[in-house]
Amino acid sequence: MGKATSSFFCHECGYESPRWMGKCPGCLAWNTFVEERYSKKERKGRGEGTRNPAAPCPITAVKGEQEERLLTGMGEFDRTLGGGVMPASVVLLTGDPGIGKSTLLLQVCAGLARQGYPLLYISGEESAYQIKLRGERLKACHPNLLLAPETDLSLILEYLEKVRPRAVVVDSIQTVSDPALTSSAGSVSQVRDCTASLIRAAKEGGMAMFLVGHVTKEGLIAGPKVLEHMVDCVLSFEGERHHSYRILRTVKNRFGTTSEIGVFTMEEEGLREVANPSEFFVTQRPAHTAGSVVVASMEGTRPLLVEVQSLVAQSRLPAPRRMATGLDYNRVALILAVLEKRAGLYLQDHDAFVKVVGGVRLEEPAVDLGLALSLASSFKNRPAGGQDLFIGEVGLTGEIRSVNRVQERIREGVRLGFCRFFIPAAAADKAAKIQGACLVPVATLEEALEICLGR
Ligand code: TYD
Ligand code: MG
């Protein structure tokens, strides 16, 4: 073993520095450096650590080995990963404590175990009995699913050699530690080194690996950001604690797109897939209420209809309050400015609160028109039509700009009973043939407001 060294690590992004720094050059966060002592092993001969050294070869000569993806039986989960789990890939699942990460992965394991694959669930947080109890509730108990409550890296690697599972869950990576390192479990150097060893084991053994990473606020344990660049895929499990729906989002995916989402609800018997999220998000909508508007946003390959709600009210503050949940704050500010300047709505002395219902985050510009209509509808206190759907980007001059996949969005709307579609005038030709859709092509925001809310 080499000599003990000490380094400073940013617990947000893992940036390493020999000195303490106030601001991290890696992620620009302040006061995130913590000192960690660890001992480095001596570097041995060439190629150590890589058991199958690969000589450089021409790109045209590379043989493709198209491997079958594993289907877990949870459609939403498979789709989020880009159509199933890649063998020999490492997926990091992050989320707040208690959001349902262990539940999700136990159900995923059960799905794979039922297909006859050997599975290994390593838990450093719960005892085998606790997991079994949960498994019984989820109806996820299967003899192919092996449990190992273990935190020692060397033992975990041994189990992987012995069991040779098809997929393995490590819940959570922050509890795993390598006794050869002197730093404490959960510190940046431990988490990083253990992950590197686990990733190597997964790649060599051809197994799919799921690592659970807690999102942490304090600096005592390293956050998942430290690991994001090392793994193949990062999933984030989100939701509001007081609501039952959960959204699984891809943050990084080496084998698919990052725009897919999976929607679940947390029930008594575990997580249930919501195969039809648009319906789920739109059905509880209040009828004929000012400020409530439905937009169509593309989430990955499918359109998702969601409700945007606004509340615009006279403010008593010198600087009115503006708040946005589920939307970019600056986007809301921009739309408010366009409404004021181009459509003549006097919003300066009004508070504006905007919320996307269902904990969804909307990032596409195609929701601009709906957002503008929602704000205007609340300001004028006139409801938009209950069967109106809004698609379009708003430019700074108040023009409605075309967006992609207008037809798919309209079709999803028709399916859910919407009949009037406000779309960019430039996209009117493409969408003309859709049955059951009454199209309202609009060129400017002013025009849309006039048709929808009246003068
Ligand atoms: P858990 O998977 O332990 O969360 P994490 O691993 O992300 O910390 O889920 C914990 C929460 O889920 C807990 O508050 C109880 C709830 N839950 C249900 O509502 N139904 C269930 O069937 C299960 C297993 C958990
Ligand atoms: Mg857990």
Short mmCIF file of N, CA and C and ligand atoms in Angstrom, two decimals, residues 101-102 125-126 134 171 214, ligand 2:
data_model
loop_
_atom_site.label_atom_id
_atom_site.label_comp_id
_atom_site.label_asym_id
_atom_site.label_seq_id
_atom_site.Cartn_x
_atom_site.Cartn_y
_atom_site.Cartn_z
N LYS A 101 -37.03 4.43 -4.91
CA LYS A 101 -35.97 3.84 -5.72
C LYS A 101 -35.83 2.34 -5.44
N SER A 102 -35.81 1.98 -4.15
CA SER A 102 -35.66 0.56 -3.81
C SER A 102 -36.86 -0.22 -4.30
N GLU A 125 -28.48 -0.85 3.06
CA GLU A 125 -29.37 -0.01 3.85
C GLU A 125 -30.39 -0.79 4.64
N GLU A 126 -30.82 -1.92 4.09
CA GLU A 126 -31.86 -2.68 4.76
C GLU A 126 -31.41 -4.11 4.96
N ARG A 134 -40.84 -6.30 2.11
CA ARG A 134 -41.26 -5.43 1.03
C ARG A 134 -41.58 -6.24 -0.21
N ASP A 171 -27.77 -1.11 -3.67
CA ASP A 171 -28.63 -0.12 -3.02
C ASP A 171 -28.03 0.22 -1.66
N HIS A 214 -28.20 8.36 -3.66
CA HIS A 214 -29.05 9.35 -2.99
C HIS A 214 -28.67 10.74 -3.42
MG MG B 2 -34.11 2.68 -0.48
#
